[in-house]
Coordinates of C-alpha atoms in Angstrom, one line a residue:
X13 CA 158.9 119.2 111.7
X14 CA 161.0 121.5 109.6
X15 CA 158.4 123.6 107.8
X16 CA 159.1 127.3 107.8
X17 CA 156.2 129.8 108.1
X18 CA 157.1 131.3 104.7
X19 CA 157.1 128.0 102.8
X20 CA 153.8 126.4 103.8
X21 CA 152.8 126.1 100.2
X22 CA 151.6 123.0 98.4
X23 CA 153.5 121.3 95.7
X24 CA 151.3 120.1 92.8
X25 CA 154.0 119.5 90.3
X26 CA 153.5 115.8 90.3
X27 CA 150.0 116.5 88.8
X28 CA 151.0 119.2 86.4
X29 CA 154.3 121.2 86.2
X30 CA 152.5 124.4 85.6
X31 CA 149.7 125.8 83.4
X32 CA 152.0 125.5 80.3
X33 CA 152.4 121.8 80.9
X34 CA 151.7 120.0 77.7
X35 CA 149.9 117.2 79.6
X36 CA 147.1 119.7 80.4
X37 CA 146.3 120.0 76.7
X38 CA 146.8 116.3 76.2
X39 CA 144.3 115.5 78.9
X40 CA 141.8 118.1 77.5
X41 CA 142.2 116.5 74.1
X42 CA 141.6 113.0 75.5
X43 CA 138.4 114.3 77.3
X44 CA 137.2 115.8 74.1
X45 CA 137.9 112.6 72.1
X46 CA 136.1 110.5 74.7
X47 CA 133.1 112.9 74.7
X48 CA 133.0 112.7 70.9
X49 CA 132.9 108.9 71.0
X50 CA 130.2 108.9 73.7
X51 CA 128.2 111.4 71.6
X52 CA 128.4 109.0 68.6
X53 CA 126.7 106.3 70.8
X54 CA 124.2 108.5 72.6
X55 CA 121.5 108.0 70.0
X56 CA 121.6 104.3 70.5
X57 CA 120.7 104.7 74.2
X58 CA 118.3 107.5 73.5
X59 CA 116.4 105.2 71.2
X60 CA 116.4 102.4 73.8
X61 CA 114.9 104.7 76.4
X62 CA 112.1 105.7 74.1
X63 CA 111.4 102.0 73.4
X64 CA 111.5 100.7 77.0
X65 CA 107.8 99.9 77.1
X66 CA 107.9 97.8 73.9
X67 CA 111.3 96.1 74.1
X68 CA 111.6 92.7 75.8
X69 CA 114.3 92.3 78.4
X70 CA 116.4 90.0 76.2
X71 CA 116.4 92.6 73.4
X72 CA 117.4 95.3 75.8
X73 CA 120.2 93.2 77.3
X74 CA 121.9 93.1 73.9
X75 CA 123.0 96.7 74.6
X76 CA 124.8 95.8 77.9
X77 CA 128.3 95.3 76.5
X78 CA 128.2 98.8 74.9
X79 CA 126.6 100.3 77.9
X80 CA 129.4 99.0 80.1
X81 CA 132.1 100.3 77.8
X82 CA 130.5 103.7 77.7
X83 CA 129.8 103.9 81.4
X84 CA 133.4 103.0 82.2
X85 CA 134.6 105.7 79.7
X86 CA 132.4 108.2 81.5
X87 CA 133.9 107.3 84.9
X88 CA 137.5 107.5 83.6
X89 CA 136.8 110.8 81.8
X90 CA 135.3 112.3 84.9
X91 CA 138.4 111.4 86.9
X92 CA 140.5 113.4 84.4
X93 CA 138.0 116.3 84.5
X94 CA 138.1 116.4 88.3
X95 CA 141.9 116.3 88.3
X96 CA 142.1 119.4 86.0
X97 CA 139.3 121.1 88.0
X98 CA 141.2 120.6 91.3
X99 CA 144.4 121.9 89.8
X100 CA 142.8 125.1 88.7
X101 CA 140.9 125.5 91.9
X102 CA 144.0 125.1 94.1
X103 CA 145.7 127.9 92.1
X104 CA 142.6 130.2 92.3
X105 CA 142.5 129.6 96.1
X106 CA 146.0 130.9 96.5
X107 CA 145.4 133.8 94.0
X108 CA 141.9 134.7 92.9
X109 CA 143.4 136.8 90.1
X110 CA 145.3 133.9 88.5
X111 CA 143.9 134.2 85.0
X112 CA 145.5 131.0 83.7
X113 CA 143.7 129.1 86.4
X114 CA 140.4 130.9 85.8
X115 CA 140.7 130.2 82.1
X116 CA 141.3 126.5 82.7
X117 CA 138.4 126.4 85.2
X118 CA 136.0 127.8 82.5
X119 CA 137.2 125.2 80.0
X120 CA 136.7 122.4 82.5
X121 CA 133.2 123.6 83.3
X122 CA 132.3 123.4 79.7
X123 CA 133.9 120.0 79.2
X124 CA 132.0 118.7 82.2
X125 CA 128.7 120.0 80.9
X126 CA 129.5 118.4 77.4
X127 CA 130.2 115.0 78.8
X128 CA 127.2 115.2 81.2
X129 CA 125.0 115.9 78.2
X130 CA 126.2 113.0 76.1
X131 CA 126.1 110.7 79.1
X132 CA 122.4 111.5 79.9
X133 CA 120.8 109.0 77.5
X134 CA 122.8 106.1 79.0
X135 CA 122.2 107.2 82.6
X136 CA 118.5 107.5 81.9
X137 CA 118.4 104.0 80.4
X138 CA 120.1 102.6 83.5
X139 CA 117.7 104.4 85.8
X140 CA 114.5 103.6 83.8
X141 CA 115.2 100.1 82.5
X142 CA 113.8 97.0 84.4
X143 CA 115.8 96.2 87.5
X144 CA 116.9 93.0 86.0
X145 CA 118.7 94.9 83.2
X146 CA 120.6 97.0 85.8
X147 CA 121.5 94.0 87.8
X148 CA 122.9 92.3 84.7
X149 CA 124.7 95.5 83.7
X150 CA 126.4 95.8 87.2
X151 CA 127.5 92.1 87.1
X152 CA 130.9 93.0 85.7
X153 CA 134.0 94.3 87.5
X154 CA 134.4 97.2 85.1
X155 CA 131.2 98.9 86.3
X156 CA 130.3 97.2 89.6
X157 CA 131.5 100.2 91.6
X158 CA 128.4 102.1 90.5
X159 CA 126.0 99.7 92.3
X160 CA 125.1 101.9 95.2
X161 CA 125.0 105.2 93.1
X162 CA 122.7 103.8 90.5
X163 CA 120.4 101.9 92.8
X164 CA 120.1 104.9 95.0
X165 CA 119.4 107.2 92.1
X166 CA 116.6 104.9 90.9
X167 CA 114.7 105.9 94.1
X168 CA 113.8 109.3 92.5
X169 CA 113.5 108.1 88.9
X170 CA 109.9 109.4 88.7
X171 CA 111.4 113.0 88.7
X172 CA 113.4 112.4 85.6
X173 CA 112.4 114.2 82.4
X174 CA 112.8 112.9 78.8
X175 CA 116.2 112.5 77.2
X176 CA 115.9 115.7 75.1
X177 CA 114.8 117.8 78.1
X178 CA 117.5 116.4 80.3
X179 CA 120.2 117.1 77.7
X180 CA 118.8 120.6 77.1
X181 CA 118.9 121.5 80.8
X182 CA 122.4 120.2 81.1
X183 CA 123.5 122.3 78.1
X184 CA 122.0 125.5 79.3
X185 CA 123.4 125.1 82.8
X186 CA 126.9 126.4 81.9
X187 CA 125.9 129.8 80.6
X188 CA 122.7 130.0 82.6
X189 CA 122.6 128.4 86.0
X190 CA 126.3 128.0 86.8
X191 CA 127.1 131.4 85.3
X192 CA 125.3 133.0 88.2
X193 CA 127.5 131.1 90.7
X194 CA 130.5 132.1 88.7
X195 CA 129.4 135.7 88.8
X196 CA 129.3 135.6 92.6
X197 CA 132.8 134.1 92.8
X198 CA 134.1 136.9 90.5
X199 CA 132.2 139.5 92.5
X200 CA 133.5 138.4 95.9
X201 CA 137.0 137.6 94.7
X202 CA 137.5 141.1 93.2
X203 CA 135.6 143.1 95.7
X204 CA 137.5 145.9 97.5
X205 CA 136.7 146.9 101.1
X206 CA 137.6 150.3 102.5
X207 CA 138.7 149.7 106.1
X208 CA 139.7 153.0 107.7
X209 CA 141.0 154.4 104.4
X210 CA 142.8 151.2 103.4
X211 CA 141.6 149.3 100.3
X212 CA 141.8 145.6 100.8
X213 CA 140.3 142.4 99.4
X214 CA 137.2 140.8 101.0
X215 CA 139.3 137.9 102.4
X216 CA 141.7 140.3 104.2
X217 CA 138.9 142.4 105.5
X218 CA 137.1 139.3 106.8
X219 CA 140.2 138.2 108.6
X220 CA 140.0 141.3 110.8
X221 CA 136.7 139.8 112.3
X222 CA 139.1 137.4 114.1
X223 CA 141.1 140.3 115.6
X224 CA 141.3 140.6 119.4
X225 CA 140.5 144.3 119.1
X226 CA 136.8 144.9 119.2
X227 CA 136.9 148.3 117.6
X228 CA 138.8 147.0 114.7
X229 CA 136.3 144.1 114.3
X230 CA 133.4 146.4 114.2
X231 CA 135.1 148.8 111.8
X232 CA 135.8 145.9 109.4
X233 CA 132.3 144.5 109.8
X234 CA 130.7 147.9 108.8
X235 CA 133.1 148.3 105.9
X236 CA 132.3 144.8 104.6
X237 CA 128.6 145.4 104.8
X238 CA 129.1 148.8 103.1
X239 CA 130.8 147.0 100.2
X240 CA 128.0 144.4 100.0
X241 CA 125.4 147.1 100.1
X242 CA 127.1 148.7 97.1
X243 CA 127.0 145.4 95.3
X244 CA 123.6 144.4 96.6
X245 CA 121.9 144.5 93.2
X246 CA 124.3 141.9 91.9
X247 CA 124.1 139.8 95.0
X248 CA 120.3 139.8 94.9
X249 CA 120.3 139.0 91.2
X250 CA 122.5 136.0 91.8
X251 CA 120.2 134.6 94.5
X252 CA 117.0 135.3 92.5
X253 CA 118.4 133.6 89.5
X254 CA 119.6 130.5 91.3
X255 CA 116.5 130.2 93.3
X256 CA 114.2 130.7 90.3
X257 CA 116.1 128.2 88.3
X258 CA 115.9 125.6 91.0
X259 CA 112.2 126.1 91.6
X260 CA 111.4 126.0 87.9
X261 CA 113.5 122.8 87.5
X262 CA 111.6 121.2 90.4
X263 CA 108.3 122.3 89.0
X264 CA 109.1 120.7 85.6
X265 CA 110.1 117.4 87.3
X266 CA 106.9 117.3 89.5
X267 CA 104.8 115.6 86.8
X268 CA 103.7 112.7 89.1
X269 CA 104.3 114.0 92.6
X270 CA 105.8 117.3 93.8
X271 CA 109.5 117.5 94.0
X272 CA 110.0 119.6 97.1
X273 CA 113.3 121.5 97.4
X274 CA 114.0 119.8 100.8
X275 CA 113.3 116.3 99.4
X276 CA 115.7 117.0 96.6
X277 CA 118.4 118.2 99.1
X278 CA 117.8 115.3 101.5
X279 CA 118.2 112.8 98.6
X280 CA 121.5 114.5 97.6
X281 CA 122.7 114.3 101.3
X282 CA 121.6 110.7 101.6
X283 CA 119.3 111.3 104.5
X284 CA 115.5 111.1 104.9
X285 CA 113.3 114.1 105.3
X286 CA 112.2 112.6 108.6
X287 CA 115.8 112.7 109.8
X288 CA 116.3 116.3 108.7
X289 CA 113.0 117.4 110.4
X290 CA 114.1 115.6 113.6
X291 CA 117.5 117.2 113.5
X292 CA 116.2 120.7 113.0
X293 CA 113.3 120.4 115.5
X294 CA 115.6 118.9 118.2
X295 CA 118.1 121.7 117.7
X296 CA 115.4 124.4 117.8
X297 CA 114.2 123.0 121.1
X298 CA 117.7 123.1 122.4
X299 CA 118.7 126.4 120.8
X300 CA 119.1 127.9 124.3
X301 CA 122.4 126.0 124.6
X302 CA 123.9 127.8 121.6
X303 CA 122.4 131.1 122.9
X304 CA 124.0 130.3 126.3
X305 CA 127.4 130.1 124.5
X306 CA 126.8 133.5 123.0
X307 CA 125.9 135.0 126.3
X308 CA 129.0 133.4 127.9
X309 CA 131.1 135.0 125.2
X310 CA 129.6 138.4 125.9
X311 CA 130.3 137.9 129.6
X312 CA 133.9 137.0 128.9
X313 CA 134.2 140.1 126.8
X314 CA 132.7 142.2 129.6
X315 CA 129.9 143.5 127.4
X316 CA 126.1 143.2 127.8
X317 CA 125.6 141.6 124.4
X318 CA 127.6 140.6 121.4
X319 CA 127.5 142.5 118.2
X320 CA 127.6 140.4 114.9
X321 CA 131.2 141.5 114.6
X322 CA 132.0 139.6 117.9
X323 CA 130.8 136.2 116.9
X324 CA 134.2 135.1 115.5
X325 CA 136.3 137.0 118.0
X326 CA 139.2 135.3 119.9
X327 CA 139.3 135.0 123.7
X328 CA 139.7 138.6 125.0
X329 CA 142.4 137.9 127.5
X330 CA 145.3 136.2 125.8
X331 CA 149.0 136.7 125.1
X332 CA 150.4 137.9 121.8
X333 CA 152.2 134.5 121.5
X334 CA 151.8 133.0 118.1
X335 CA 152.1 129.3 117.7
X336 CA 154.6 128.5 114.9
X337 CA 153.3 126.2 112.2
X338 CA 155.7 123.4 113.0
X339 CA 154.5 123.5 116.6
X340 CA 150.9 123.3 115.5
X341 CA 151.7 120.3 113.3
X342 CA 153.5 118.6 116.2
X343 CA 150.5 119.2 118.4
X344 CA 148.2 117.6 115.8
X345 CA 150.6 114.7 115.4
X346 CA 150.7 114.0 119.1
X347 CA 146.9 114.3 119.5
X348 CA 146.3 111.9 116.6
X349 CA 149.0 109.5 117.8
X350 CA 147.2 109.0 121.1
X351 CA 144.3 107.7 119.2
X352 CA 145.8 106.2 116.1
X353 CA 149.5 106.1 115.0
X354 CA 148.4 105.6 111.4
X355 CA 146.4 108.9 111.6
X356 CA 149.4 110.7 113.1
X357 CA 151.7 109.4 110.4
X358 CA 149.3 110.6 107.8
X359 CA 149.4 114.1 109.2
X360 CA 153.2 114.0 109.1
X361 CA 153.0 112.9 105.4
X362 CA 150.7 115.8 104.6
X363 CA 153.4 118.2 105.8
X364 CA 156.4 116.3 104.3
X365 CA 154.8 116.0 100.9
X366 CA 153.7 119.6 100.8
X367 CA 150.0 118.9 100.6
X368 CA 149.1 121.9 102.8
X369 CA 149.0 125.5 101.7
X370 CA 148.7 127.8 104.7
X371 CA 150.9 130.9 104.0
X372 CA 149.1 134.3 103.6
X373 CA 149.2 135.5 100.0
X374 CA 147.8 138.5 98.1
X375 CA 144.3 137.9 96.6
X376 CA 144.0 134.7 98.6
X377 CA 140.6 133.1 99.1
X378 CA 139.0 133.4 102.5
X379 CA 138.2 130.4 104.7
X380 CA 139.7 126.9 104.6
X381 CA 138.9 123.7 102.7
X382 CA 140.2 120.3 101.7
X383 CA 140.2 119.1 98.2
X384 CA 142.0 116.3 96.3
X385 CA 143.2 115.0 93.0
X386 CA 140.9 112.2 91.8
X387 CA 143.5 110.4 89.7
X388 CA 146.4 110.4 92.1
X389 CA 144.1 110.0 95.1
X390 CA 146.0 112.7 96.9
X391 CA 144.3 115.2 99.3
X392 CA 145.2 118.9 99.6
X393 CA 144.5 121.3 102.5
X394 CA 144.1 125.0 102.1
X395 CA 143.9 127.6 104.9
X396 CA 145.5 130.8 106.0
X397 CA 147.5 130.0 109.2
X398 CA 148.0 132.9 111.6
X399 CA 149.4 131.2 114.7
X400 CA 146.2 131.4 116.8
X401 CA 144.5 128.6 118.7
X402 CA 141.7 128.8 116.2
X403 CA 144.2 128.2 113.4
X404 CA 145.4 124.9 115.0
X405 CA 141.8 123.7 115.3
X406 CA 141.0 124.6 111.7
X407 CA 144.2 122.9 110.5
X408 CA 143.2 119.7 112.4
X409 CA 139.7 120.0 111.0
X410 CA 141.0 120.1 107.4
X411 CA 143.5 117.3 107.9
X412 CA 140.6 115.3 109.3
X413 CA 138.9 115.8 105.9
X414 CA 142.1 114.7 104.1
X415 CA 142.4 111.6 106.3
X416 CA 138.8 110.7 105.3
X417 CA 139.7 110.6 101.6
X418 CA 143.0 108.9 102.3
X419 CA 141.5 105.8 104.0
X420 CA 139.3 105.4 101.0
X421 CA 142.0 105.7 98.4
X422 CA 142.0 102.0 97.5
X423 CA 138.3 102.0 96.8
X424 CA 136.8 102.4 93.4
X425 CA 136.2 106.0 92.4
X426 CA 132.4 105.8 92.6
X427 CA 132.6 104.3 96.0
X428 CA 134.4 107.3 97.5
X429 CA 131.8 110.0 96.8
X430 CA 130.2 110.8 100.2
X431 CA 127.5 113.5 100.8
X432 CA 128.2 116.8 102.6
X433 CA 126.2 115.5 105.6
X434 CA 128.8 112.8 106.1
X435 CA 131.8 114.9 105.0
X436 CA 132.1 116.5 108.5
X437 CA 132.4 113.1 110.2
X438 CA 136.2 112.9 110.1
X439 CA 136.9 116.7 110.3
X440 CA 134.9 117.3 113.5
X441 CA 136.3 114.1 114.9
X442 CA 139.9 115.2 114.2
X443 CA 139.5 118.7 115.7
X444 CA 137.8 117.1 118.8
X445 CA 140.8 114.8 119.2
X446 CA 143.1 117.9 119.1
X447 CA 140.9 119.9 121.4
X448 CA 140.7 117.2 124.0
X449 CA 144.5 116.6 123.8
X450 CA 145.2 120.3 124.3
X451 CA 142.9 120.4 127.4
X452 CA 144.8 117.4 128.8
X453 CA 148.2 119.0 128.5
X454 CA 147.0 122.6 129.4
X455 CA 149.2 124.0 132.1
X456 CA 146.8 126.7 133.4
X457 CA 143.1 127.6 133.6
X458 CA 143.8 130.4 131.1
X459 CA 145.1 127.8 128.6
X460 CA 142.0 125.7 129.1
X461 CA 139.8 128.7 128.6
X462 CA 141.6 129.4 125.3
X463 CA 140.9 125.9 124.1
X464 CA 137.3 125.7 125.3
X465 CA 136.6 129.1 123.7
X466 CA 136.8 127.3 120.4
X467 CA 134.2 124.9 121.7
X468 CA 131.7 127.5 122.7
X469 CA 132.2 129.4 119.4
X470 CA 131.5 126.1 117.6
X471 CA 128.3 125.7 119.7
X472 CA 127.2 129.2 118.7
X473 CA 128.0 128.6 115.1
X474 CA 126.5 125.1 114.7
X475 CA 123.5 125.4 117.0
X476 CA 122.4 128.9 116.1
X477 CA 124.1 130.4 113.0
X478 CA 123.8 127.3 110.8
X479 CA 120.1 126.8 111.6
X480 CA 119.5 130.5 110.9
X481 CA 121.0 130.0 107.5
X482 CA 118.7 127.0 106.9
X483 CA 115.6 129.0 108.0
X484 CA 116.6 131.9 105.7
X485 CA 117.0 129.7 102.7
X486 CA 113.7 128.0 103.2
X487 CA 111.8 131.3 103.5
X488 CA 113.7 132.7 100.6
X489 CA 112.6 129.9 98.3
X490 CA 109.0 130.2 99.5
X491 CA 108.9 133.9 98.7
X492 CA 110.7 133.3 95.4
X493 CA 107.9 131.0 94.3
X494 CA 105.7 134.1 94.3
X495 CA 108.0 136.9 93.1
X496 CA 111.5 138.2 92.5
X497 CA 112.9 139.2 95.9
X498 CA 114.0 142.8 96.5
X499 CA 117.0 143.8 98.6
X500 CA 114.9 145.1 101.5
X501 CA 113.0 141.8 101.4
X502 CA 116.3 139.8 101.5
X503 CA 117.3 141.9 104.6
X504 CA 113.9 141.2 106.2
X505 CA 114.1 137.5 105.6
X506 CA 117.6 137.4 107.0
X507 CA 116.5 139.4 110.1
X508 CA 113.5 137.1 110.9
X509 CA 115.7 134.0 110.6
X510 CA 118.3 135.4 112.9
X511 CA 115.7 136.6 115.3
X512 CA 114.2 133.1 115.5
X513 CA 117.5 131.5 116.4
X514 CA 119.6 134.2 118.0
X515 CA 116.8 135.6 120.1
X516 CA 118.0 138.5 122.2
X517 CA 121.7 137.5 122.3
X518 CA 122.9 140.2 119.8
X519 CA 122.8 144.0 119.7
X520 CA 121.8 143.8 116.1
X521 CA 121.4 141.2 113.3
X522 CA 123.7 141.1 110.3
X523 CA 121.4 142.4 107.6
X524 CA 123.8 141.6 104.7
X525 CA 124.6 138.0 105.7
X526 CA 122.5 136.8 102.8
X527 CA 124.9 138.5 100.4
X528 CA 128.2 137.9 102.3
X529 CA 127.8 134.2 103.0
X530 CA 129.0 132.6 99.8
X531 CA 127.3 129.3 100.5
X532 CA 123.9 130.7 99.5
X533 CA 125.3 131.5 96.0
X534 CA 126.8 128.1 95.2
X535 CA 125.3 127.0 91.9
X536 CA 126.2 123.3 92.3
X537 CA 124.1 122.8 95.4
X538 CA 121.4 124.3 97.6
X539 CA 121.1 124.2 101.4
X540 CA 124.8 124.2 102.0
X541 CA 124.1 124.8 105.6
X542 CA 122.3 122.0 107.6
X543 CA 124.9 119.4 106.5
X544 CA 127.3 121.3 108.8
X545 CA 125.0 121.0 111.8
X546 CA 124.3 117.4 110.9
X547 CA 128.0 116.6 110.5
X548 CA 128.9 118.4 113.8
X549 CA 126.4 116.4 115.9
X550 CA 126.8 113.2 113.9
X551 CA 130.6 113.2 114.5
X552 CA 130.3 114.1 118.1
X553 CA 127.8 111.1 118.5
X554 CA 130.4 108.8 117.0
X555 CA 133.3 110.4 119.0
X556 CA 131.3 109.6 122.2
X557 CA 131.6 105.9 121.4
X558 CA 135.4 106.0 121.5
X559 CA 135.8 105.1 125.1
X560 CA 132.8 102.7 125.1
X561 CA 134.4 100.5 122.3
X562 CA 138.0 100.8 123.6
X563 CA 140.7 99.4 121.4
X564 CA 138.2 98.1 118.8
X565 CA 137.1 101.7 118.0
X566 CA 140.2 102.6 115.9
X567 CA 139.4 100.0 113.3
X568 CA 135.7 100.6 113.6
X569 CA 136.2 104.3 112.9
X570 CA 138.1 103.7 109.7
X571 CA 135.4 101.2 108.6
X572 CA 132.8 103.9 109.1
X573 CA 134.7 106.4 107.0
X574 CA 135.2 103.9 104.2
X575 CA 131.4 103.1 104.1
X576 CA 130.4 106.8 103.8
X577 CA 130.4 106.6 100.0
X578 CA 128.1 103.6 99.8
X579 CA 125.6 104.0 102.6
X580 CA 123.0 106.4 103.8
X581 CA 123.6 108.1 107.1
X582 CA 120.7 106.2 108.7
X583 CA 122.1 102.9 107.6
X584 CA 125.6 103.8 108.6
X585 CA 124.7 104.4 112.2
X586 CA 122.3 101.5 112.2
X587 CA 125.0 99.1 111.0
X588 CA 127.7 100.2 113.4
X589 CA 125.8 101.3 116.5
X590 CA 122.3 100.0 116.1
X591 CA 120.8 103.5 116.6
X592 CA 118.1 105.4 114.8
X593 CA 119.0 109.0 113.8
X594 CA 115.5 109.7 112.7
X595 CA 114.7 109.9 116.4
X596 CA 115.8 112.7 118.7
X597 CA 117.7 110.6 121.2
X598 CA 120.8 110.4 119.1
X599 CA 121.0 114.1 118.5
X600 CA 120.2 115.0 122.2
X601 CA 123.2 112.9 123.3
X602 CA 125.4 114.8 121.0
X603 CA 124.0 118.2 122.1
X604 CA 124.6 117.1 125.7
X605 CA 128.4 116.8 124.8
X606 CA 128.3 120.4 123.6
X607 CA 126.5 121.5 126.8
X608 CA 129.1 119.8 129.0
X609 CA 131.9 121.8 127.3
X610 CA 130.0 125.0 127.8
X611 CA 129.6 124.2 131.5
X612 CA 133.3 123.5 131.8
X613 CA 134.0 126.9 130.4
X614 CA 131.5 128.4 132.9
X615 CA 133.4 126.8 135.8
X616 CA 136.7 128.3 134.6
X617 CA 135.0 131.7 134.3

């Protein structure tokens, strides 16, 4: 464990040396050539789609060799695109003003749109052709990896438009739909916040919300909201545009039956609407547990109620001791090793190979994430490590994500794409391992409180804040069906959602959360909220089986992770534990785990 705090930066030189690397241009040229070739064949598949009703199966099947060749080319080209995209994204995360990276990112977005357009006719053929055609197509090693994806996609084939319409939508998305998401990224990345006369980036200002000093937190909170109020017109325009685009897209696809925005989201997340409804209803009925966590935090801070600037605060009574990064990695290693030596060795490899970037830097992105290089099958972790207990838990969380992708590295590329709802399975599991280990070795009640503080903060986040985001987004889309939404209306929708979930636990509601929470302004997905709640409780439900299954669980756990790319969440739990997550019992057991942790903190208090 030799890593120095000043050198926790990732090394991506095995992917590309730098942005002047000739291989970048070579790969872009290869992508363009592949796209040109696919475009030359697109009319063949487009014609077959238009003739599906009149063509006999034997005639259609004559196209299968070409279809396989083109589909394989699409898969290989996408791997190249994702590799370039990740390379640019990792650089932008470290420095949002890296113009070389931003320029490459824009090029990649256009390249991805281009290949998506020329691939549409073939994909429409595979989704609309007789099932016997698809079965024959998949009966070859070159494309067999797409079996789950294509069969799953066929479940919503009645929402597909014609070839020309699908191609047109894909083409306009770059400078239309995705341009709004890009605008938000530019806006938040370049925003300056005036905190007590000091100009700083949004990420630096947001970091103050984790400060132990309550006055500083409130000052930063007010300053951040002032900046968002000044940029409210742009933030509202982004949300109106994205919501309007999605609703109009769904309306156009609702030719046979209505495509509801939640049905579309559930399909993307590989869960049923029934499961989502059960999850949200069960959580709403148990929201007092998350509210209890908030009240307990206020009690510990010796205040009547929390302000919104207190939600992310550290434990009030703590030492100034900062945990060095090497010590944090050693803790994670030891916690993982107690469960799985392989998992521990993986965490060591992440550090040794410099696959973690955690050193504070100017114009650095806020938050933490895990990404990866599709071709090399190598994960990367990004965060800003500050030596706090929260940082250790966050680091463990992101390494958990990385481990998830690592155990799938030998699978075919199409078999490794899991939904956001299942993405938290390994991350929450990893941070729970570390938290339990820290509790086990804690030398005092104060140490235990510092660890459990992270648990009650998670309870408040996942059982209250995440559902409030979900409620806001639902109501936003309902109002957007009728009209463009004004800034006061965004604030009111936000207030009602927070009121419904937070109740009377706060002194005030964060009226600009709709603007400051970047997840609402992602263009590539909607409802980037409930999957976190799902993943939190889903992972805890799996973690609870650890002792029950004993030594067999380690192998079972890896098998579960490996199946996340080719199974729905319902089928995954049914296969391994014979439980039904469309019923409340599974979720109640997970919520009970959270309640137990809150009660443990109460005892210490």
